[in-house]
């Protein structure tokens, strides 16, 4: 079988659960090998030991503490070459979007973004804001993919323990310098990890009303997401935008409140298990996706929902 | 500052596209086209940089001959001239990036500004590939760009929030949604744009290897969600259904 190199995604050493979706994909495609890149990442590599990888490679260097496309692409490419990986895969994220096309270019590999299925060497992926699903082949000997985490189950632990190896590679300094990170701080579950997401849109009218969605989210122990209109208006930070060009989520329940359900928004949430819509316009496209709904004024409904829903935390 | 901005024609994102019955593509009648929204943002940014610091803004587009309508829109926004590589075929990001590299080598701009993603193929690849081919630094998903002393400081929209990086120039920068709000061209600008130059190069004349690395085999409709939406009159009924039927809340 061919070697598949999965690039694990972590943030300051903390593994992202989406990594386990790319492991599931890689198990379908060949022998799983995992790369963990960063600085002081021994624990991160350890946490991946029981997922059936043939080997875990650590590229652990102070100069890799912050992600930068050039430095990381050299680390991944050199490792992929040295283990003769047929495919390099990473779960979809802004880092994967930034990095994987560079890795593909260095390997002279064809690349498919955000794949949702893999069978017999053929990939499927969405195009046109999710209005079409394409089947494609990568025709180069080496292949690079980003894996849409919502489309692949999270891998369960497997038998045995994977050996961990330090991979040595020289990383020349690139022409970009990391300066700062303004993290959006929140005590809530993360959008990509949450079982329940409540999402708001332009229907909230203004920042003075956001407490309504926050109270409901508290009761449901939910993450909060937003439409582009709400993020553009400055009510929420960019990392909370759900949609074609924001985050793609598929929680157990997605509650869309005061969101019309534009194609671009649907692309980010239509695979949620249960969709609930609250909108005062019965013609809003969101109702064509929703399982449950109320045609109602959110300013009347939300306080009552918050009052009546039993605390879920 | 000499800036190249890539500009792709895409189906109007406001219109729901349909897959052809035989899966060979999308229905092209009753489609209207637009500039890729992210490219509009990139053009706006380039024009603002030029308005501040002087220079030239050159549009670069790969697409069919009648995409000149959309290229003219970009010229009306304030770009100075355009280069079009004419082809009726879909050009994948890795091929587009190779073509862009050839033009960049010929034109030697200080900056290449691109959209982060074309909203037809939704690939989000071409900018990163071009930067690698040129051995230039990349700053992708920009929500703010400051240029000073041969360096660009760029705020990037990432999963965790906003990251700032600094890159030396020349560089490739790709635009995210909140970089700016593109202007609507005024009538005088539209008139002026008609006289601006569009150089057209035929795809077969560019003289580089354009071998594809990906082969699209067909398109299909996405799966529909099953069932109708159950509508409720009262909050109690809705909560009841989420508890007893959906089993989501306790
Ligand atoms: C290139 C591109 C990329 C995009 N990417 C994304 C993306 O990633 N994510 C995204 O979300 N959008 C995206 N969009 C934008 C998208 O097209 C829509 O404009 C956006 O989703 C609309 O947001 P909204 O539903 O909050 O606002 P609107 O469409 O204005 O809808 C507001 C809704 O609130 C309802 N409402 C108003 N008042 C009340 C009330 N009191 N009670 C109940 N309901 C009420 C209205 O009936 C209406 O349906 C993108 C667009 C483009 C062009
Ligand atoms: N055929 C093309 N013509 C002009 N620009 C393109 C073309 N293809 C890709 N691009 C540019 O590359 C960016 C990313 O495209 P993609 O990688 O296809 O999502 C787009 O926003 C465009 O600026």
Coordinates of C-alpha atoms and ligand atoms in Angstrom, one line a residue:
Chain A
X1 CA 0.0 0.0 0.0
X2 CA 1.1 3.5 -0.6
X3 CA 2.1 6.0 2.1
X4 CA -0.3 8.7 3.1
X5 CA 1.1 11.6 5.1
X6 CA -1.4 13.3 7.4
X7 CA -0.3 16.7 8.7
X8 CA -1.8 17.0 12.2
X9 CA -3.4 20.3 13.0
X10 CA -2.8 21.8 16.4
X11 CA -2.9 25.2 18.0
X12 CA 0.0 25.9 20.4
X13 CA 0.3 22.1 20.9
X14 CA -3.4 21.4 21.4
X15 CA -4.6 18.9 18.8
X16 CA -7.6 19.9 16.7
X17 CA -10.2 17.1 16.5
X18 CA -10.5 17.7 12.8
X19 CA -7.1 15.9 12.5
X20 CA -9.0 12.7 13.3
X21 CA -11.2 13.2 10.3
X22 CA -8.1 13.3 8.0
X23 CA -6.9 10.1 9.7
X24 CA -10.1 8.4 8.7
X25 CA -9.6 9.6 5.1
X26 CA -6.0 8.4 5.1
X27 CA -7.0 4.9 6.4
X28 CA -9.2 4.6 3.3
X29 CA -6.3 5.7 1.0
X30 CA -3.3 3.8 2.3
X31 CA -0.8 3.4 5.1
X32 CA -1.2 6.3 7.6
X33 CA 1.9 8.4 8.5
X34 CA 1.5 11.5 10.6
X35 CA 3.5 14.7 10.7
X36 CA 3.4 16.9 13.8
X37 CA 5.2 20.2 13.2
X38 CA 5.9 23.0 15.7
X39 CA 7.9 23.7 18.8
X40 CA 7.7 21.6 22.0
X41 CA 5.2 19.2 20.5
X42 CA 6.1 15.9 22.1
X43 CA 2.8 15.7 24.0
X44 CA 0.9 16.5 20.8
X45 CA 2.7 13.6 19.0
X46 CA 2.1 11.3 22.0
X47 CA -1.6 12.0 21.8
X48 CA -1.7 10.5 18.3
X49 CA 0.1 7.3 19.2
X50 CA -2.9 5.0 19.4
X51 CA -4.5 5.8 16.0
X52 CA -2.8 3.1 14.0
X53 CA -0.3 5.2 12.1
X54 CA 2.7 3.3 10.8
X55 CA 4.9 6.1 12.2
X56 CA 4.6 9.5 13.6
X57 CA 7.2 12.1 12.6
X58 CA 8.0 15.0 14.8
X59 CA 9.5 18.1 13.3
X60 CA 10.2 20.0 16.5
X61 CA 12.1 23.2 16.2
X62 CA 12.0 26.6 17.9
X63 CA 11.8 28.3 14.5
X64 CA 8.6 26.4 13.8
X65 CA 6.8 27.8 16.9
X66 CA 4.6 30.0 14.8
X67 CA 3.1 28.8 11.5
X68 CA 4.5 30.4 8.4
X69 CA 3.8 29.0 4.9
X70 CA 7.3 28.9 3.6
X71 CA 8.9 27.2 6.6
X72 CA 6.1 24.7 7.1
X73 CA 5.9 23.8 3.5
X74 CA 9.6 22.9 3.5
X75 CA 9.1 20.7 6.6
X76 CA 6.2 18.9 5.0
X77 CA 7.7 18.6 1.6
X78 CA 11.0 17.2 2.8
X79 CA 9.2 14.6 5.0
X80 CA 6.8 13.6 2.2
X81 CA 9.8 13.1 -0.1
X82 CA 11.8 11.1 2.4
X83 CA 9.0 8.6 3.1
X84 CA 7.9 8.6 -0.6
X85 CA 4.4 9.6 0.4
X86 CA 1.9 9.3 -2.5
X87 CA -0.5 11.6 -0.8
X88 CA -0.3 14.5 1.7
X89 CA -3.5 15.3 3.5
X90 CA -4.6 17.9 6.0
X91 CA -8.0 18.7 7.4
X92 CA -9.5 21.9 6.0
X93 CA -8.7 25.0 8.1
X94 CA -7.2 28.4 7.3
X95 CA -3.7 26.8 7.9
X96 CA -4.4 24.0 5.5
X97 CA -5.7 26.5 2.9
X98 CA -2.6 28.5 3.3
X99 CA -0.1 25.6 3.3
X100 CA -1.3 22.8 1.1
X101 CA -1.2 24.6 -2.2
X102 CA 2.4 25.5 -1.5
X103 CA 3.2 21.8 -0.6
X104 CA 1.5 20.8 -3.8
X105 CA 3.6 23.2 -5.8
X106 CA 6.8 22.0 -4.3
X107 CA 5.9 18.3 -4.9
X108 CA 4.6 19.1 -8.4
X109 CA 1.5 17.4 -7.3
X110 CA -2.1 18.0 -8.3
X111 CA -4.3 19.2 -5.5
X112 CA -8.0 18.9 -4.5
X113 CA -9.4 21.2 -1.9
X114 CA -12.0 20.2 0.7
X115 CA -12.7 16.7 -0.4
X116 CA -15.9 15.1 0.9
X117 CA -15.5 11.5 -0.4
X118 CA -12.8 9.1 -1.7
X119 CA -13.4 5.9 -3.6
X120 CA -11.3 4.0 -6.1
X121 CA -8.8 6.8 -6.6
X122 CA -11.6 9.3 -7.3
X123 CA -12.4 12.3 -5.1
X124 CA -15.5 14.3 -4.6
X125 CA -15.7 17.9 -3.7
X126 CA -18.2 20.8 -3.6
X127 CA -18.1 23.7 -6.0
X128 CA -20.2 26.8 -6.7
X129 CA -21.0 27.4 -3.0
X130 CA -22.1 23.8 -2.6
X131 CA -24.5 23.9 -5.6
X132 CA -22.6 21.2 -7.4
X133 CA -20.5 18.2 -6.4
X134 CA -17.6 17.3 -8.7
X135 CA -15.9 14.0 -9.2
X136 CA -12.2 14.3 -10.0
X137 CA -9.0 12.5 -10.4
X138 CA -5.5 13.8 -9.5
X139 CA -3.4 12.8 -12.5
X140 CA 0.1 13.4 -11.0
X141 CA 2.1 10.7 -9.2
X142 CA 2.0 12.7 -6.0
X143 CA -1.2 14.1 -4.7
X144 CA -2.2 16.7 -2.2
X145 CA -5.7 17.1 -0.6
X146 CA -7.4 19.0 2.1
X147 CA -10.1 17.0 3.8
X148 CA -13.4 18.6 4.8
X149 CA -13.6 17.4 8.4
X150 CA -17.4 17.4 8.5
X151 CA -17.5 14.8 5.7
X152 CA -15.4 12.2 7.4
X153 CA -16.1 10.6 10.8
X154 CA -13.4 11.1 13.5
X155 CA -11.1 8.1 13.7
X156 CA -11.4 5.8 16.7
X157 CA -8.2 4.5 18.4
X158 CA -6.7 1.4 16.8
X159 CA -4.6 -1.5 18.0
X160 CA -1.0 -1.0 18.9
X161 CA 1.2 2.0 19.4
X162 CA 2.8 4.0 16.7
X163 CA 6.5 4.7 16.9
X164 CA 7.5 8.3 17.1
X165 CA 10.6 9.6 15.2
X166 CA 12.3 12.9 15.1
X167 CA 12.6 14.0 11.5
X168 CA 15.6 16.2 10.9
X169 CA 15.4 18.9 8.3
X170 CA 17.1 22.3 7.8
X171 CA 14.6 25.1 7.6
X172 CA 16.0 28.2 5.9
X173 CA 14.4 31.4 7.0
X174 CA 11.7 32.8 4.7
X175 CA 10.7 36.3 3.7
X176 CA 7.7 36.5 6.0
X177 CA 7.8 37.3 9.7
X178 CA 5.1 36.4 12.3
X179 CA 4.1 39.5 14.2
X180 CA 1.1 38.9 16.4
X181 CA -2.1 37.0 16.9
X182 CA -5.3 38.6 18.2
X183 CA -7.1 35.6 19.5
X184 CA -10.9 35.9 19.8
X185 CA -11.3 35.0 23.4
X186 CA -14.5 33.1 24.4
X187 CA -15.5 30.8 27.1
X188 CA -17.9 29.0 24.8
X189 CA -17.3 25.8 23.0
X190 CA -15.5 26.2 19.6
X191 CA -17.7 26.4 16.5
X192 CA -16.0 23.3 15.0
X193 CA -16.2 21.3 18.2
X194 CA -19.7 22.2 19.4
X195 CA -22.6 19.8 19.4
X196 CA -25.1 22.7 19.3
X197 CA -24.6 25.9 17.4
X198 CA -27.0 28.9 17.6
X199 CA -26.4 31.3 14.8
X200 CA -27.5 34.9 14.3
X201 CA -27.9 37.1 11.3
X202 CA -29.0 40.6 10.2
X203 CA -32.3 40.0 11.9
X204 CA -30.7 40.9 15.2
X205 CA -30.7 44.5 14.0
X206 CA -27.9 45.8 16.2
X207 CA -25.2 45.0 18.8
X208 CA -27.6 46.0 21.6
X209 CA -29.6 42.8 20.9
X210 CA -26.8 40.3 20.9
X211 CA -27.4 39.4 24.6
X212 CA -30.5 37.6 23.4
X213 CA -28.5 35.0 21.5
X214 CA -25.9 34.8 24.2
X215 CA -28.4 33.9 26.9
X216 CA -29.9 31.2 24.7
X217 CA -26.4 29.8 23.9
X218 CA -25.6 29.7 27.6
X219 CA -28.7 27.6 28.3
X220 CA -27.9 25.2 25.5
X221 CA -24.2 25.1 26.2
X222 CA -23.8 26.0 22.5
X223 CA -21.3 27.8 20.3
X224 CA -22.4 30.9 18.6
X225 CA -22.0 31.4 14.8
X226 CA -22.9 34.3 12.6
X227 CA -23.9 35.1 9.0
X228 CA -21.5 37.2 6.9
X229 CA -23.9 40.2 7.3
X230 CA -23.5 40.1 11.0
X231 CA -19.7 39.8 10.9
X232 CA -19.5 42.6 8.3
X233 CA -21.6 44.8 10.6
X234 CA -19.0 44.2 13.3
X235 CA -21.2 42.4 15.8
X236 CA -18.9 39.4 15.8
X237 CA -15.4 38.4 14.9
X238 CA -14.4 36.9 11.5
X239 CA -13.7 33.5 13.0
X240 CA -17.4 33.0 13.8
X241 CA -18.6 33.4 10.2
X242 CA -20.4 30.3 9.0
X243 CA -20.5 29.7 5.3
X244 CA -18.9 29.1 1.9
X245 CA -16.0 31.4 2.8
X246 CA -16.1 31.1 6.5
X247 CA -16.3 27.9 8.6
X248 CA -18.1 24.8 7.5
X249 CA -19.9 23.1 10.4
X250 CA -22.1 20.1 10.9
X251 CA -23.2 20.0 14.6
X252 CA -26.0 17.8 16.1
X253 CA -28.2 20.9 16.0
X254 CA -27.9 24.2 14.2
X255 CA -30.4 26.9 15.1
X256 CA -30.5 29.8 12.5
X257 CA -32.1 32.9 13.9
X258 CA -32.8 36.0 11.8
X259 CA -30.7 34.4 9.0
X260 CA -32.3 34.3 5.5
X261 CA -30.3 31.3 4.4
X262 CA -28.4 32.6 1.3
X263 CA -26.6 29.9 -0.7
X264 CA -23.3 31.0 0.7
X265 CA -24.6 30.5 4.3
X266 CA -26.2 27.2 3.5
X267 CA -22.8 25.9 2.2
X268 CA -21.5 26.2 5.7
X269 CA -24.2 24.5 7.6
X270 CA -26.5 22.3 5.5
X271 CA -25.0 19.1 6.7
X272 CA -25.9 19.7 10.3
X273 CA -27.9 16.8 11.7
X274 CA -31.0 18.9 12.8
X275 CA -31.6 22.4 11.5
X276 CA -34.0 24.8 13.3
X277 CA -35.0 28.1 11.8
X278 CA -36.5 31.1 13.4
X279 CA -37.4 33.8 10.9
X280 CA -40.3 36.2 10.5
X281 CA -40.4 35.7 6.8
X282 CA -42.0 32.4 5.8
X283 CA -40.5 32.7 2.4
X284 CA -36.9 32.7 3.7
X285 CA -34.8 30.1 2.0
X286 CA -33.6 28.8 5.3
X287 CA -37.0 27.0 5.8
X288 CA -36.3 24.8 2.7
X289 CA -33.4 23.3 4.7
X290 CA -34.8 23.3 8.2
X291 CA -36.3 20.4 10.0
X292 CA -38.1 22.5 12.6
X293 CA -39.0 26.1 12.5
X294 CA -41.1 29.0 13.7
X295 CA -42.3 31.9 11.5
X296 CA -42.0 34.5 14.2
X297 CA -40.3 37.6 15.5
X298 CA -37.1 36.6 17.1
X299 CA -37.4 39.4 19.7
X300 CA -40.5 37.7 21.0
X301 CA -39.4 34.1 20.6
X302 CA -35.8 34.1 21.9
X303 CA -36.5 35.3 25.5
X304 CA -39.2 32.7 25.8
X305 CA -37.0 29.9 24.5
X306 CA -34.2 30.9 26.8
X307 CA -36.6 30.8 29.7
X308 CA -38.2 27.5 28.8
X309 CA -35.3 25.4 27.6
X310 CA -33.9 23.3 30.5
X311 CA -30.2 24.0 31.2
X312 CA -28.1 21.7 29.0
X313 CA -24.7 22.2 30.5
Chain B
X1 CA 4.2 50.8 -7.0
X2 CA 3.3 48.5 -9.9
X3 CA 0.6 46.1 -9.0
X4 CA -0.9 43.1 -10.9
X5 CA -4.4 42.1 -9.8
X6 CA -5.9 38.8 -11.1
X7 CA -9.5 39.1 -12.1
X8 CA -11.6 36.1 -12.9
X9 CA -15.1 36.0 -14.4
X10 CA -17.5 33.8 -12.5
X11 CA -21.2 33.1 -12.5
X12 CA -23.1 35.7 -10.5
X13 CA -23.0 34.3 -6.9
X14 CA -26.5 35.7 -6.3
X15 CA -27.9 33.3 -8.8
X16 CA -28.4 29.6 -8.0
X17 CA -26.5 27.6 -10.6
X18 CA -27.9 24.3 -11.9
X19 CA -26.0 21.2 -12.9
X20 CA -26.6 20.0 -16.5
X21 CA -28.6 16.8 -16.8
X22 CA -25.7 14.9 -18.3
X23 CA -23.3 16.1 -15.6
X24 CA -20.8 17.7 -18.0
X25 CA -21.0 21.2 -16.5
X26 CA -23.5 23.8 -15.3
X27 CA -26.4 25.2 -17.3
X28 CA -25.1 28.2 -19.0
X29 CA -28.3 29.8 -20.2
X30 CA -29.9 32.3 -17.8
X31 CA -26.5 32.6 -16.2
X32 CA -25.1 36.1 -15.8
X33 CA -21.5 36.7 -15.0
X34 CA -19.6 38.9 -12.6
X35 CA -16.1 39.6 -11.5
X36 CA -15.2 37.2 -8.7
X37 CA -16.2 39.1 -5.6
X38 CA -12.8 38.5 -3.9
X39 CA -11.1 39.9 -7.0
X40 CA -13.2 43.0 -6.9
X41 CA -11.9 43.5 -3.3
X42 CA -8.3 43.0 -4.6
X43 CA -8.8 45.5 -7.4
X44 CA -10.2 48.0 -4.9
X45 CA -7.2 47.6 -2.7
X46 CA -4.8 48.0 -5.5
X47 CA -6.5 51.2 -6.7
X48 CA -6.4 52.6 -3.2
X49 CA -2.7 51.9 -2.9
X50 CA -2.1 53.6 -6.3
X51 CA -4.2 56.6 -5.2
X52 CA -2.0 56.9 -2.2
X53 CA 1.4 56.2 -3.5
X54 CA 1.1 56.4 -7.3
X55 CA 1.9 53.6 -9.7
X56 CA 0.1 51.3 -12.1
X57 CA -2.6 48.7 -11.7
X58 CA -2.7 45.9 -14.3
X59 CA -5.5 43.4 -14.4
X60 CA -4.7 39.8 -15.4
X61 CA -7.4 37.5 -16.5
X62 CA -7.7 34.0 -18.0
X63 CA -11.0 33.3 -19.6
X64 CA -13.2 33.5 -22.6
X65 CA -13.2 36.5 -25.0
X66 CA -16.6 37.8 -23.9
X67 CA -15.2 38.1 -20.3
X68 CA -13.9 41.5 -21.5
X69 CA -17.1 42.9 -20.1
X70 CA -16.1 42.0 -16.6
X71 CA -12.5 43.1 -17.3
X72 CA -13.9 46.5 -18.3
X73 CA -15.7 46.7 -14.9
X74 CA -12.3 46.3 -13.2
X75 CA -10.8 49.0 -15.5
X76 CA -13.7 51.3 -14.6
X77 CA -12.9 50.8 -10.9
X78 CA -9.5 52.4 -11.6
X79 CA -7.1 49.8 -13.1
X80 CA -5.0 51.2 -15.9
X81 CA -4.8 48.3 -18.4
X82 CA -5.4 44.6 -18.6
X83 CA -3.9 41.4 -20.0
X84 CA -6.2 38.7 -21.0
X85 CA -5.2 35.1 -21.8
X86 CA -8.1 33.9 -23.9
X87 CA -9.5 30.4 -23.5
X88 CA -12.9 28.9 -23.3
X89 CA -11.7 26.0 -21.2
X90 CA -11.7 25.8 -17.3
X91 CA -8.2 26.5 -16.2
X92 CA -7.3 24.9 -12.8
X93 CA -5.5 26.9 -10.2
X94 CA -2.1 25.2 -10.8
X95 CA -2.3 26.0 -14.5
X96 CA -3.5 29.6 -13.8
X97 CA -0.6 30.1 -11.4
X98 CA 1.9 28.9 -14.0
X99 CA 0.5 31.4 -16.5
X100 CA 0.5 34.2 -13.9
X101 CA 4.1 33.4 -13.2
X102 CA 5.0 33.9 -16.8
X103 CA 3.3 37.3 -16.9
X104 CA 4.8 38.4 -13.6
X105 CA 8.3 37.5 -14.9
X106 CA 7.6 39.7 -17.9
X107 CA 6.0 42.6 -16.1
X108 CA 8.1 42.6 -12.8
X109 CA 5.4 44.1 -10.6
X110 CA 6.1 45.0 -6.9
X111 CA 3.0 43.3 -5.7
X112 CA 0.4 40.7 -6.9
X113 CA -3.0 41.1 -5.4
X114 CA -5.5 38.3 -5.8
X115 CA -8.8 37.0 -4.4
X116 CA -8.5 34.3 -1.8
X117 CA -10.8 32.1 -3.7
X118 CA -12.7 32.0 -7.0
X119 CA -16.3 31.4 -6.1
X120 CA -16.9 29.0 -9.0
X121 CA -14.3 26.3 -8.2
X122 CA -13.9 27.4 -4.6
X123 CA -10.4 26.1 -4.7
X124 CA -8.4 28.7 -2.7
X125 CA -5.1 27.7 -4.3
X126 CA -3.9 29.9 -7.0
X127 CA -2.3 32.7 -4.9
X128 CA -0.4 30.4 -2.7
X129 CA 0.9 28.4 -5.7
X130 CA 2.0 31.5 -7.5
X131 CA 3.9 32.8 -4.5
X132 CA 5.7 29.5 -4.2
X133 CA 6.6 29.5 -8.0
X134 CA 7.9 33.0 -7.7
X135 CA 9.7 32.3 -4.5
X136 CA 7.9 35.4 -3.1
X137 CA 6.4 35.5 0.4
X138 CA 2.6 35.1 0.6
X139 CA 0.1 36.8 2.9
X140 CA -3.3 35.2 2.4
X141 CA -6.8 36.1 3.6
X142 CA -5.9 39.7 4.2
X143 CA -8.3 42.0 6.1
X144 CA -5.8 44.9 6.3
X145 CA -2.7 45.8 4.3
X146 CA -0.1 48.4 5.2
X147 CA 2.8 49.1 2.9
X148 CA 5.9 50.8 4.2
X149 CA 9.6 50.8 3.5
X150 CA 9.5 47.8 1.2
X151 CA 7.5 45.7 3.5
X152 CA 3.8 44.9 3.8
X153 CA 2.2 44.3 7.2
X154 CA -0.9 42.2 6.7
X155 CA -3.7 41.2 9.0
X156 CA -5.0 37.8 8.1
X157 CA -8.4 36.3 8.9
X158 CA -7.6 32.9 10.4
X159 CA -9.6 30.3 12.3
X160 CA -8.5 31.6 15.7
X161 CA -8.9 35.3 15.0
X162 CA -6.7 37.9 13.3
X163 CA -3.0 37.1 12.7
X164 CA -0.5 39.8 11.7
X165 CA 2.5 38.9 9.5
X166 CA 5.1 41.1 7.8
X167 CA 6.4 40.2 4.3
X168 CA 9.1 41.7 2.2
X169 CA 8.0 43.1 -1.2
X170 CA 7.6 41.8 -3.9
X171 CA 4.9 39.6 -2.4
X172 CA 1.6 37.9 -3.2
X173 CA -1.3 39.0 -1.1
X174 CA -4.8 37.5 -1.3
X175 CA -7.9 39.4 -0.2
X176 CA -10.6 38.3 2.2
X177 CA -14.1 39.7 2.5
X178 CA -13.4 42.5 5.0
X179 CA -10.4 44.1 3.4
X180 CA -12.5 46.9 2.0
X181 CA -15.8 47.6 0.3
X182 CA -15.3 47.8 -3.5
X183 CA -16.5 51.0 -5.1
X184 CA -19.2 51.2 -7.8
X185 CA -17.6 52.7 -10.9
X186 CA -19.1 56.1 -11.8
X187 CA -20.3 56.8 -15.3
X188 CA -17.3 58.9 -16.3
X189 CA -15.0 56.0 -15.1
X190 CA -17.0 53.6 -17.1
X191 CA -16.6 55.8 -20.2
X192 CA -12.9 56.2 -19.5
X193 CA -12.5 52.5 -19.1
X194 CA -13.7 51.9 -22.7
X195 CA -10.5 53.5 -24.0
X196 CA -8.1 51.5 -21.7
X197 CA -6.0 48.9 -23.3
X198 CA -6.7 45.1 -23.0
X199 CA -3.9 43.0 -24.5
X200 CA -5.1 39.6 -25.5
X201 CA -2.8 36.6 -25.7
X202 CA -4.1 33.3 -27.0
X203 CA -3.8 30.5 -24.5
X204 CA -1.8 28.4 -27.0
X205 CA 0.7 31.3 -27.5
X206 CA 1.9 31.7 -23.9
X207 CA 4.7 29.2 -24.4
X208 CA 4.7 27.4 -21.1
X209 CA 3.7 23.9 -19.9
X210 CA 0.0 24.0 -19.2
X211 CA -0.5 20.3 -18.4
X212 CA -3.3 19.8 -16.0
X213 CA -2.7 18.0 -12.7
X214 CA -6.4 17.4 -12.0
X215 CA -9.1 15.9 -14.2
X216 CA -12.7 16.7 -13.6
X217 CA -14.9 13.7 -14.5
X218 CA -18.3 15.2 -13.9
X219 CA -20.7 17.2 -11.8
X220 CA -23.8 16.1 -9.9
X221 CA -26.4 17.8 -7.8
X222 CA -25.7 17.8 -4.1
X223 CA -27.9 15.5 -2.0
X224 CA -31.1 17.1 -0.9
X225 CA -32.1 17.2 2.7
X226 CA -34.9 14.8 3.4
X227 CA -38.3 15.9 4.6
X228 CA -40.3 19.1 5.1
X229 CA -39.8 21.7 7.7
X230 CA -42.2 21.2 10.6
X231 CA -43.5 24.6 11.6
X232 CA -44.7 25.4 15.1
X233 CA -46.9 28.2 16.5
X234 CA -45.5 28.2 20.0
X235 CA -42.1 27.9 21.7
X236 CA -43.4 25.1 23.9
X237 CA -44.3 23.0 20.8
X238 CA -40.9 23.6 19.3
X239 CA -39.0 22.7 22.5
X240 CA -41.2 19.6 22.8
X241 CA -40.2 18.4 19.4
X242 CA -36.5 19.0 20.0
X243 CA -36.9 17.0 23.2
X244 CA -39.2 14.1 22.3
X245 CA -38.8 13.8 18.5
X246 CA -35.3 15.0 17.7
X247 CA -33.9 13.9 21.1
X248 CA -31.4 16.8 21.1
X249 CA -32.3 18.5 24.3
X250 CA -32.9 17.0 27.7
Ligands
LIG1 C1 -18.3 35.9 -2.2 C2 -19.3 35.8 -1.1 C3 -19.1 35.0 0.0 C4 -20.0 35.0 1.0 N1 -19.8 34.2 2.0 C5 -20.7 34.0 3.0 C6 -20.5 33.2 4.1 O1 -19.4 32.5 4.2 N2 -21.4 33.1 5.1 C7 -22.6 33.9 5.0 O2 -23.4 33.8 6.0 N3 -22.8 34.7 4.0 C8 -21.9 34.8 3.0 N4 -22.1 35.6 1.9 C9 -23.3 36.6 2.0 C10 -24.6 36.0 1.7 O3 -24.8 36.0 0.3 C11 -25.7 36.8 2.4 O4 -25.7 38.1 2.0 C12 -25.7 36.7 3.9 O5 -25.6 35.3 4.3 C13 -27.0 37.3 4.5 O6 -26.9 37.3 5.9 P1 -28.2 37.3 6.8 O7 -29.0 36.1 6.5 O8 -27.8 37.6 8.2 O9 -29.0 38.6 6.2 P2 -30.3 38.8 5.4 O10 -30.2 38.0 4.1 O11 -30.6 40.2 5.3 O12 -31.4 38.0 6.2 C14 -31.9 38.5 7.4 C15 -33.1 37.7 7.8 O13 -33.6 38.0 9.1 C16 -35.0 37.9 9.1 N5 -35.5 38.8 10.1 C17 -35.4 40.2 10.2 N6 -35.9 40.6 11.4 C18 -36.3 39.6 12.0 C19 -37.0 39.4 13.3 N7 -37.3 40.4 14.1 N8 -37.3 38.1 13.7 C20 -37.0 37.1 12.9 N9 -36.4 37.2 11.7 C21 -36.1 38.4 11.3 C22 -35.4 38.4 7.7 O14 -36.7 37.9 7.4 C23 -34.3 37.8 6.8 O15 -34.6 36.5 6.3 C24 -21.2 35.7 0.9 C25 -21.5 36.5 -0.2 C26 -20.6 36.6 -1.2 C27 -20.9 37.4 -2.4
LIG2 N1 -8.9 32.0 -14.8 C1 -8.5 33.0 -13.9 N2 -8.4 34.3 -14.3 C2 -8.0 35.2 -13.4 N3 -7.8 35.0 -12.1 C3 -7.8 33.7 -11.7 C4 -8.2 32.6 -12.5 N4 -8.2 31.5 -11.8 C5 -7.8 31.9 -10.5 N5 -7.6 33.2 -10.5 C6 -7.2 34.0 -9.3 O1 -6.8 33.2 -8.2 C7 -7.7 33.4 -7.1 C8 -7.9 32.1 -6.4 O2 -8.6 31.2 -7.3 P1 -8.8 29.6 -6.9 O3 -7.5 29.1 -6.5 O4 -9.3 29.1 -8.2 O5 -9.9 29.6 -5.8 C9 -8.9 34.0 -7.6 O6 -9.5 34.9 -6.7 C10 -8.4 34.8 -8.8 O7 -7.9 36.1 -8.4

